[in-house]
DNA sequence: ACACTAAGTTAATAACCACTAACTGAGTTT
DNA sequence: AAACTCAGTTAGTGGTTATTAACTTAGTGT
């Protein structure tokens, strides 16, 4: 009576995973509202309402996708902290982990910060909660390294670094040709590190130069 | 027979501008496909098909919005370069200009990197062209400051800095409370500067730690 | 073999939505 | 003031789409 690994169960699990993966691609390309249930089924080799055998609806599929990735990020971050000897190494490993994630799964990154609002209230709350926990991993690490800085500033810095690292999905999708991912990895890690560790110093800049108006 | 500033012409111009502004807000909140023509009209005080008196369709409205903002960015960047005495000041001013833009018009920033794919082919080509020109402003400035770096790397760095700066729309929308915009401005400028100017150095990191799988 | 489960199918259904048609009335021109 | 323009209105219209219904069929347990 164990959760038997019968043929049907296997097939179902596979289909579900194919559905999630192709959904990530489609949502990344066309956005949540730009993809129909028909499309989602077709991309997984079945057509239309078969999707309802795996998810209660389109929104629920998106929910599974984003809750999954948020949980993965958090778990990955926790694993990083558990396996590093000191705070300095922790931060470096966090950066490396996040860069790797962004370069490896650009689709999911894109869906996560594009279609978050299409989630059901419950799913959105859960995703936000997981994301917050992940951010706090960074903030806590940064607090140990930079006791002088306000927590609000550190949170803003963490978020800015996510933006920096997550920018590559955009860049890579738009230009066919950039530097290879190896170079990208090095550049992003270096920039993230610099942005986080350089002492906060004022830039002697005046205001925002000429303002053009058309919109 | 000049483009007379008659009552009707005025009213039309106003309505058009209101339409564009409220469209920016709505698109930022719900995404292009999540907003109906009815919604767009209603937000501008008219209802439904009146929008067609100002734009040939929903897509054309988005086009006007994004072409406008891309042109503004490019013009602003050009103005910055024209009004700064040396390359060092240029880069500082570019950073300040972009930070100001992101903090002042978060909605449009969000729409621009979320709904670009919903544009008509022609509009998308134009927006991409304007964006490319804006990026090249940055790349050209960076090339003068860092003759040693490859152009592809500089382009990647510019794009990463945009991601860093544009991250605040996200952060500010999500948490009600962060540091004030004054602090945000200073932090972002400082991080952008650090990311661009710190010498590229290797981080002695191993691979990406434990990989969790669920998606 | 036999009853049963469940993943798949195709055919409705109902809502929504971009866009068009026909009309109205205030502002503009001569 | 008569003729005209044009931004607005309220009804369609046709197409798309999420979800449900009814049915089929292959795998599962006895």
Coordinates of C-alpha atoms (C1' of nucleotides) in Angstrom, one line a residue:
Chain A
X1 CA 0.0 0.0 0.0
X2 CA 3.0 2.3 -0.4
X3 CA 2.8 5.3 -2.8
X4 CA 3.5 2.6 -5.5
X5 CA 5.6 3.5 -8.4
X6 CA 3.2 2.0 -10.9
X7 CA 3.2 2.8 -14.6
X8 CA 0.3 5.2 -14.3
X9 CA 1.7 7.1 -11.3
X10 CA 5.0 7.5 -13.2
X11 CA 3.3 8.7 -16.3
X12 CA 1.3 11.2 -14.3
X13 CA 4.3 12.6 -12.6
X14 CA 6.1 12.9 -15.9
X15 CA 3.3 14.6 -17.6
X16 CA 3.0 17.0 -14.6
X17 CA 6.6 17.9 -14.8
X18 CA 6.5 18.4 -18.6
X19 CA 3.5 20.6 -18.1
X20 CA 5.4 22.7 -15.6
X21 CA 8.4 23.0 -17.7
X22 CA 6.7 24.0 -20.9
X23 CA 4.5 26.3 -19.0
X24 CA 7.6 28.1 -17.7
X25 CA 8.8 28.6 -21.3
X26 CA 5.4 29.7 -22.6
X27 CA 4.7 32.1 -19.7
X28 CA 8.2 33.6 -20.1
X29 CA 7.6 34.1 -23.8
X30 CA 4.1 35.4 -23.9
X31 CA 3.0 36.2 -20.3
X32 CA 0.4 34.4 -18.3
X33 CA -2.6 35.9 -20.0
X34 CA -1.0 35.4 -23.4
X35 CA -1.0 31.6 -23.0
X36 CA -4.2 29.5 -23.3
X37 CA -4.9 26.2 -21.6
X38 CA -5.0 24.8 -25.1
X39 CA -1.4 26.0 -25.6
X40 CA -0.3 24.6 -22.3
X41 CA -1.7 21.2 -23.1
X42 CA -0.4 21.2 -26.6
X43 CA 3.1 22.0 -25.4
X44 CA 3.0 18.9 -23.2
X45 CA 1.7 16.6 -25.9
X46 CA -1.9 16.5 -24.7
X47 CA -4.6 18.8 -25.7
X48 CA -6.8 21.2 -23.9
X49 CA -8.8 20.1 -20.9
X50 CA -6.4 17.3 -20.0
X51 CA -4.5 19.9 -18.0
X52 CA -7.4 19.8 -15.5
X53 CA -6.4 16.2 -14.6
X54 CA -3.1 17.7 -13.2
X55 CA -4.0 21.2 -12.0
X56 CA -7.3 22.7 -10.9
X57 CA -6.9 25.5 -13.4
X58 CA -4.6 27.8 -15.2
X59 CA -3.9 29.9 -12.1
X60 CA -3.1 26.8 -10.0
X61 CA -0.5 25.8 -12.6
X62 CA 1.2 29.2 -12.3
X63 CA 0.9 28.8 -8.5
X64 CA 2.7 25.5 -8.5
X65 CA 5.4 26.9 -10.7
X66 CA 6.2 29.9 -8.7
X67 CA 5.8 28.4 -5.2
X68 CA 8.1 25.7 -6.4
X69 CA 10.8 28.1 -7.6
X70 CA 10.6 30.3 -4.5
X71 CA 10.9 27.2 -2.3
X72 CA 13.9 26.1 -4.4
X73 CA 15.6 29.5 -4.0
X74 CA 15.1 29.5 -0.3
X75 CA 16.3 26.0 0.2
X76 CA 19.3 26.7 -2.0
X77 CA 20.1 29.8 0.0
X78 CA 19.8 27.9 3.3
X79 CA 22.0 25.1 2.0
X80 CA 24.6 27.7 1.0
X81 CA 24.7 29.2 4.5
X82 CA 24.9 25.8 6.1
X83 CA 27.9 24.8 4.0
X84 CA 30.1 27.9 4.3
X85 CA 32.6 28.4 7.1
X86 CA 32.4 32.1 7.6
X87 CA 30.2 35.1 6.7
X88 CA 32.5 36.3 4.0
X89 CA 32.4 33.0 2.2
X90 CA 28.6 32.9 2.8
X91 CA 28.1 36.1 0.9
X92 CA 30.3 35.0 -1.9
X93 CA 28.5 31.7 -2.2
X94 CA 25.1 33.4 -2.1
X95 CA 26.1 35.6 -5.0
X96 CA 27.5 32.6 -6.9
X97 CA 24.3 30.6 -6.2
X98 CA 22.0 33.3 -7.4
X99 CA 24.0 34.0 -10.5
X100 CA 24.0 30.4 -11.3
X101 CA 20.2 30.2 -10.8
X102 CA 19.6 33.2 -13.0
X103 CA 21.8 32.0 -15.8
X104 CA 20.4 28.4 -15.6
X105 CA 16.7 29.2 -15.3
X106 CA 16.1 32.5 -17.0
X107 CA 12.6 31.6 -18.0
X108 CA 11.4 31.0 -14.4
X109 CA 13.1 34.2 -13.3
X110 CA 11.2 36.1 -15.9
X111 CA 7.9 34.6 -15.0
X112 CA 8.5 35.2 -11.4
X113 CA 8.9 38.9 -11.6
X114 CA 6.4 39.4 -14.5
X115 CA 3.4 37.3 -13.6
X116 CA 3.4 37.4 -9.8
X117 CA 0.2 39.4 -9.8
X118 CA -1.7 36.8 -11.8
X119 CA -1.5 34.4 -8.8
X120 CA -4.4 33.7 -6.5
X121 CA -4.3 35.6 -3.3
X122 CA -3.2 32.5 -1.3
X123 CA -0.5 31.5 -3.7
X124 CA 0.8 35.1 -4.0
X125 CA 1.0 35.3 -0.2
X126 CA 3.0 32.1 0.0
X127 CA 5.4 33.1 -2.8
X128 CA 5.9 36.5 -1.1
X129 CA 6.5 34.8 2.2
X130 CA 9.2 32.5 0.7
X131 CA 10.8 35.4 -1.2
X132 CA 10.9 37.4 2.0
X133 CA 12.6 34.6 3.8
X134 CA 15.2 34.3 1.0
X135 CA 15.8 38.1 1.2
X136 CA 16.3 37.8 4.9
X137 CA 19.0 35.2 4.4
X138 CA 20.9 37.9 2.5
X139 CA 20.1 40.7 4.8
X140 CA 21.2 38.6 7.8
X141 CA 24.5 37.8 6.2
X142 CA 25.0 41.4 5.2
X143 CA 24.2 42.6 8.7
X144 CA 27.1 40.5 10.1
X145 CA 29.5 41.9 7.5
X146 CA 28.3 45.5 7.7
X147 CA 27.1 46.2 11.2
X148 CA 27.1 49.9 10.5
X149 CA 24.4 49.9 7.9
X150 CA 20.7 50.2 8.4
X151 CA 18.6 47.1 7.8
X152 CA 16.4 49.0 5.4
X153 CA 19.4 49.9 3.3
X154 CA 20.7 46.4 3.3
X155 CA 17.3 45.1 2.2
X156 CA 17.3 47.6 -0.6
X157 CA 20.9 46.6 -1.6
X158 CA 19.9 42.9 -1.6
X159 CA 17.0 43.7 -3.9
X160 CA 19.1 45.8 -6.2
X161 CA 21.6 43.0 -6.5
X162 CA 18.8 40.6 -7.4
X163 CA 17.8 43.1 -10.1
X164 CA 21.4 43.2 -11.4
X165 CA 21.7 39.5 -11.5
X166 CA 18.3 38.9 -12.9
X167 CA 18.9 41.3 -15.7
X168 CA 20.6 38.8 -17.8
X169 CA 17.5 36.9 -18.8
X170 CA 16.5 40.1 -20.5
X171 CA 19.8 40.8 -22.1
X172 CA 20.4 37.3 -23.3
X173 CA 16.9 37.0 -24.8
X174 CA 17.2 40.3 -26.7
X175 CA 20.7 40.1 -28.2
X176 CA 21.6 36.8 -29.7
X177 CA 25.2 37.6 -29.1
X178 CA 26.7 38.7 -25.7
X179 CA 29.7 37.4 -24.0
X180 CA 29.5 33.6 -23.2
X181 CA 27.8 32.5 -20.0
X182 CA 31.2 31.9 -18.4
X183 CA 32.1 35.5 -18.9
X184 CA 28.7 36.7 -17.9
X185 CA 28.9 34.7 -14.7
X186 CA 32.3 36.3 -13.8
X187 CA 31.1 39.8 -14.6
X188 CA 27.9 39.5 -12.7
X189 CA 29.5 38.1 -9.6
X190 CA 32.1 40.8 -9.7
X191 CA 29.6 43.6 -10.1
X192 CA 27.3 42.2 -7.4
X193 CA 30.2 41.9 -5.0
X194 CA 31.4 45.4 -5.7
X195 CA 27.9 46.8 -5.3
X196 CA 27.5 45.1 -1.9
X197 CA 30.9 45.7 -0.4
X198 CA 32.0 49.1 -1.6
X199 CA 31.6 51.6 1.1
X200 CA 28.6 53.8 0.7
X201 CA 30.0 57.0 -0.6
X202 CA 28.3 60.1 -1.9
X203 CA 28.5 60.9 -5.6
X204 CA 28.9 64.6 -6.1
X205 CA 26.1 64.7 -8.7
X206 CA 23.7 67.5 -9.3
X207 CA 20.1 66.8 -10.2
X208 CA 18.9 64.7 -13.1
X209 CA 19.9 66.9 -16.1
X210 CA 17.5 67.9 -18.8
X211 CA 14.0 66.6 -18.5
X212 CA 12.3 65.8 -21.7
X213 CA 8.5 65.4 -21.8
X214 CA 6.3 63.6 -24.3
X215 CA 4.5 61.1 -22.3
Chain B
X1 CA -4.5 77.9 -40.5
X2 CA -1.9 77.1 -37.9
X3 CA -2.3 74.0 -35.6
X4 CA -4.8 76.2 -33.8
X5 CA -5.1 75.9 -30.0
X6 CA -8.9 75.7 -30.2
X7 CA -10.9 74.3 -27.3
X8 CA -11.5 71.0 -29.1
X9 CA -7.8 70.5 -29.9
X10 CA -6.8 71.3 -26.4
X11 CA -9.4 68.9 -25.0
X12 CA -8.2 66.1 -27.3
X13 CA -4.6 66.6 -26.4
X14 CA -5.5 66.5 -22.7
X15 CA -7.6 63.4 -23.1
X16 CA -4.8 61.7 -25.0
X17 CA -2.3 62.5 -22.3
X18 CA -4.7 61.3 -19.6
X19 CA -5.2 58.1 -21.6
X20 CA -1.5 57.5 -21.8
X21 CA -0.9 58.2 -18.1
X22 CA -3.7 56.0 -16.8
X23 CA -2.7 53.3 -19.3
X24 CA 0.8 53.3 -17.8
X25 CA -0.6 52.7 -14.4
X26 CA -3.1 50.0 -15.5
X27 CA -0.6 48.2 -17.6
X28 CA 2.0 48.3 -14.8
X29 CA -0.6 46.8 -12.4
X30 CA -2.2 44.1 -14.5
X31 CA -0.2 43.7 -17.6
X32 CA -1.2 44.5 -21.2
X33 CA -3.5 41.5 -21.7
X34 CA -5.0 42.1 -18.2
X35 CA -6.4 45.5 -19.1
X36 CA -9.5 45.9 -21.4
X37 CA -10.2 48.8 -23.7
X38 CA -13.2 49.4 -21.5
X39 CA -10.8 49.8 -18.5
X40 CA -8.6 52.2 -20.4
X41 CA -11.4 54.4 -21.3
X42 CA -13.0 54.3 -17.9
X43 CA -9.7 55.3 -16.3
X44 CA -9.6 58.4 -18.5
X45 CA -13.2 59.3 -17.8
X46 CA -14.7 58.2 -21.0
X47 CA -16.0 54.8 -21.7
X48 CA -15.0 52.0 -24.1
X49 CA -14.8 52.7 -27.8
X50 CA -14.0 56.4 -27.3
X51 CA -10.4 55.3 -27.1
X52 CA -10.5 54.6 -30.8
X53 CA -10.8 58.4 -31.4
X54 CA -7.3 58.7 -30.0
X55 CA -5.5 55.5 -30.9
X56 CA -6.1 53.0 -33.7
X57 CA -6.3 50.2 -31.1
X58 CA -5.0 48.8 -27.8
X59 CA -1.7 47.8 -29.3
X60 CA -1.2 51.3 -30.8
X61 CA -1.7 52.8 -27.4
X62 CA 1.0 50.6 -25.9
X63 CA 3.2 51.6 -28.8
X64 CA 2.8 55.3 -28.3
X65 CA 3.5 54.8 -24.6
X66 CA 6.7 52.7 -25.1
X67 CA 8.1 54.6 -28.1
X68 CA 7.5 57.8 -26.1
X69 CA 9.4 56.6 -23.1
X70 CA 12.3 55.1 -25.1
X71 CA 12.6 58.4 -27.0
X72 CA 12.6 60.3 -23.7
X73 CA 15.3 58.1 -22.2
X74 CA 17.5 58.5 -25.3
X75 CA 17.0 62.3 -25.5
X76 CA 17.7 62.6 -21.8
X77 CA 20.9 60.6 -22.1
X78 CA 22.0 62.7 -25.0
X79 CA 21.3 65.8 -23.1
X80 CA 23.4 64.5 -20.2
X81 CA 26.4 63.8 -22.4
X82 CA 26.1 67.2 -24.1
X83 CA 26.1 69.0 -20.8
X84 CA 28.9 67.3 -19.0
X85 CA 32.5 68.5 -19.2
X86 CA 34.4 65.2 -19.1
X87 CA 33.8 61.4 -19.3
X88 CA 33.9 60.9 -15.6
X89 CA 31.2 63.5 -15.0
X90 CA 29.2 62.0 -17.9
X91 CA 29.1 58.6 -16.3
X92 CA 28.1 60.0 -13.0
X93 CA 25.4 62.1 -14.6
X94 CA 24.1 59.1 -16.7
X95 CA 23.7 57.1 -13.5
X96 CA 22.0 60.0 -11.7
X97 CA 19.7 60.5 -14.7
X98 CA 18.7 56.9 -14.9
X99 CA 18.2 56.5 -11.2
X100 CA 16.0 59.6 -11.2
X101 CA 14.0 58.2 -14.1
X102 CA 13.4 54.9 -12.4
X103 CA 12.4 56.5 -9.1
X104 CA 10.1 59.0 -10.8
X105 CA 8.4 56.8 -13.3
X106 CA 8.3 53.3 -11.9
X107 CA 5.1 52.3 -13.8
X108 CA 6.6 53.0 -17.2
X109 CA 9.8 51.2 -16.3
X110 CA 7.7 48.2 -15.4
X111 CA 5.6 48.2 -18.5
X112 CA 8.6 48.6 -20.7
X113 CA 10.3 45.5 -19.6
X114 CA 7.2 43.5 -19.1
X115 CA 5.0 44.1 -22.1
X116 CA 7.6 44.8 -24.8
X117 CA 6.5 41.6 -26.5
X118 CA 2.9 42.8 -26.9
X119 CA 3.9 45.5 -29.3
X120 CA 3.3 45.3 -33.0
X121 CA 6.4 44.3 -35.0
X122 CA 7.0 47.8 -36.2
X123 CA 6.7 49.4 -32.8
X124 CA 8.8 46.8 -31.2
X125 CA 11.5 47.4 -33.8
X126 CA 11.4 51.1 -33.1
X127 CA 11.5 50.7 -29.3
X128 CA 14.4 48.2 -29.6
X129 CA 16.3 50.6 -31.8
X130 CA 15.9 53.5 -29.4
X131 CA 16.8 51.3 -26.5
X132 CA 19.9 50.1 -28.3
X133 CA 20.9 53.7 -29.0
X134 CA 20.5 54.5 -25.3
X135 CA 22.7 51.6 -24.3
X136 CA 25.3 52.6 -26.8
X137 CA 25.5 56.0 -25.1
X138 CA 26.5 54.2 -21.9
X139 CA 28.8 51.8 -23.7
X140 CA 30.6 54.6 -25.5
X141 CA 31.1 56.5 -22.3
X142 CA 32.4 53.3 -20.6
X143 CA 34.7 52.6 -23.4
X144 CA 36.5 55.9 -22.9
X145 CA 36.8 55.2 -19.2
X146 CA 37.9 51.6 -19.4
X147 CA 39.7 51.1 -22.7
X148 CA 40.9 47.7 -21.5
X149 CA 37.5 46.1 -21.4
X150 CA 35.8 44.3 -24.2
X151 CA 32.7 46.0 -25.7
X152 CA 30.6 42.9 -25.1
X153 CA 31.5 43.1 -21.4
X154 CA 30.7 46.8 -21.2
X155 CA 27.3 46.2 -22.8
X156 CA 26.6 43.5 -20.3
X157 CA 27.6 45.7 -17.5
X158 CA 25.4 48.5 -18.7
X159 CA 22.5 46.2 -18.9
X160 CA 23.2 44.8 -15.4
X161 CA 23.2 48.4 -14.0
X162 CA 19.9 49.0 -15.6
X163 CA 18.6 45.9 -13.9
X164 CA 20.0 47.1 -10.6
X165 CA 18.5 50.6 -10.9
X166 CA 15.2 49.4 -12.3
X167 CA 14.8 46.9 -9.5
X168 CA 13.3 49.6 -7.2
X169 CA 9.9 49.7 -8.9
X170 CA 9.6 46.1 -7.8
X171 CA 10.9 46.7 -4.3
X172 CA 8.9 49.8 -3.7
X173 CA 5.6 48.2 -4.9
X174 CA 6.1 45.2 -2.7
X175 CA 7.1 46.6 0.6
X176 CA 5.2 49.6 1.7
X177 CA 8.2 50.6 3.8
X178 CA 11.7 50.9 2.6
X179 CA 14.1 53.7 3.0
X180 CA 12.9 57.1 1.6
X181 CA 13.5 57.9 -2.0
X182 CA 16.3 60.2 -1.1
X183 CA 18.2 57.3 0.6
X184 CA 17.2 55.0 -2.2
X185 CA 18.7 57.4 -4.7
X186 CA 22.0 57.6 -2.9
X187 CA 22.2 53.8 -2.4
X188 CA 21.4 53.0 -6.0
X189 CA 23.8 55.6 -7.4
X190 CA 26.6 54.3 -5.2
X191 CA 26.0 50.7 -6.1
X192 CA 25.8 51.4 -9.8
X193 CA 29.0 53.4 -9.6
X194 CA 30.7 50.6 -7.7
X195 CA 29.5 48.0 -10.1
X196 CA 30.8 49.8 -13.1
X197 CA 34.1 51.1 -11.8
X198 CA 35.5 48.4 -9.6
X199 CA 38.1 46.5 -11.5
X200 CA 37.0 43.1 -12.7
X201 CA 38.4 40.7 -10.2
X202 CA 37.8 37.0 -9.8
X203 CA 35.9 35.7 -6.8
X204 CA 37.4 32.5 -5.5
X205 CA 34.0 30.7 -5.4
X206 CA 33.3 27.1 -6.1
X207 CA 30.2 25.9 -7.9
X208 CA 26.6 26.7 -7.0
X209 CA 26.2 24.7 -3.8
X210 CA 23.4 22.3 -3.3
X211 CA 20.9 22.1 -6.1
X212 CA 17.4 21.4 -5.0
X213 CA 14.9 20.2 -7.4
X214 CA 11.1 20.3 -7.4
X215 CA 10.1 22.1 -10.6
Chain C
dA1 C1' -11.5 -12.4 -16.3
dC2 C1' -13.9 -8.4 -13.8
dA3 C1' -15.1 -4.4 -11.6
dC4 C1' -12.8 -0.1 -11.0
dT5 C1' -10.0 4.0 -11.4
dA6 C1' -8.4 7.8 -13.7
dA7 C1' -6.1 10.2 -17.7
dG8 C1' -7.3 11.2 -21.9
dT9 C1' -10.7 12.6 -25.6
dT10 C1' -14.3 15.8 -28.1
dA11 C1' -18.4 18.8 -27.6
dA12 C1' -20.9 22.3 -25.2
dT13 C1' -21.3 26.6 -22.3
dA14 C1' -20.7 31.0 -20.7
dA15 C1' -18.1 34.9 -20.2
dC16 C1' -15.2 38.3 -22.0
dC17 C1' -13.3 41.4 -25.2
dA18 C1' -11.4 44.0 -29.3
dC19 C1' -13.4 46.3 -32.6
dT20 C1' -17.3 48.2 -35.8
dA21 C1' -21.8 50.6 -36.9
dA22 C1' -25.1 54.1 -36.4
dC23 C1' -26.2 57.9 -34.1
dT24 C1' -25.9 62.4 -31.2
dG25 C1' -24.5 66.9 -30.0
dA26 C1' -21.3 70.4 -29.0
dG27 C1' -17.7 73.2 -31.1
dT28 C1' -15.8 75.3 -35.5
dT29 C1' -16.0 77.5 -39.9
dT30 C1' -17.8 80.4 -43.4
Chain D
dA1 C1' -27.1 80.7 -38.6
dA2 C1' -26.3 77.0 -41.8
dA3 C1' -23.1 73.4 -42.9
dC4 C1' -19.7 70.7 -41.1
dT5 C1' -16.4 68.2 -38.1
dC6 C1' -15.5 65.0 -34.8
dA7 C1' -15.3 63.3 -29.9
dG8 C1' -18.4 61.0 -27.6
dT9 C1' -22.4 57.6 -26.9
dT10 C1' -24.9 52.9 -26.9
dA11 C1' -25.7 48.6 -29.5
dG12 C1' -24.1 44.9 -31.9
dT13 C1' -20.6 41.2 -33.9
dG14 C1' -17.3 37.7 -34.2
dG15 C1' -13.7 35.5 -32.1
dT16 C1' -11.3 33.6 -28.2
dT17 C1' -11.0 31.0 -24.1
dA18 C1' -11.5 29.0 -19.3
dT19 C1' -14.1 25.6 -17.5
dT20 C1' -17.6 21.7 -17.4
dA21 C1' -20.0 17.5 -19.3
dA22 C1' -20.2 13.1 -21.2
dC23 C1' -17.8 9.6 -23.0
dT24 C1' -13.7 6.3 -24.1
dT25 C1' -10.0 3.4 -23.0
dA26 C1' -6.0 1.6 -20.9
dG27 C1' -3.9 0.3 -16.6
dT28 C1' -4.8 -1.7 -11.6
dG29 C1' -6.3 -4.7 -7.9
dT30 C1' -8.8 -8.8 -6.7

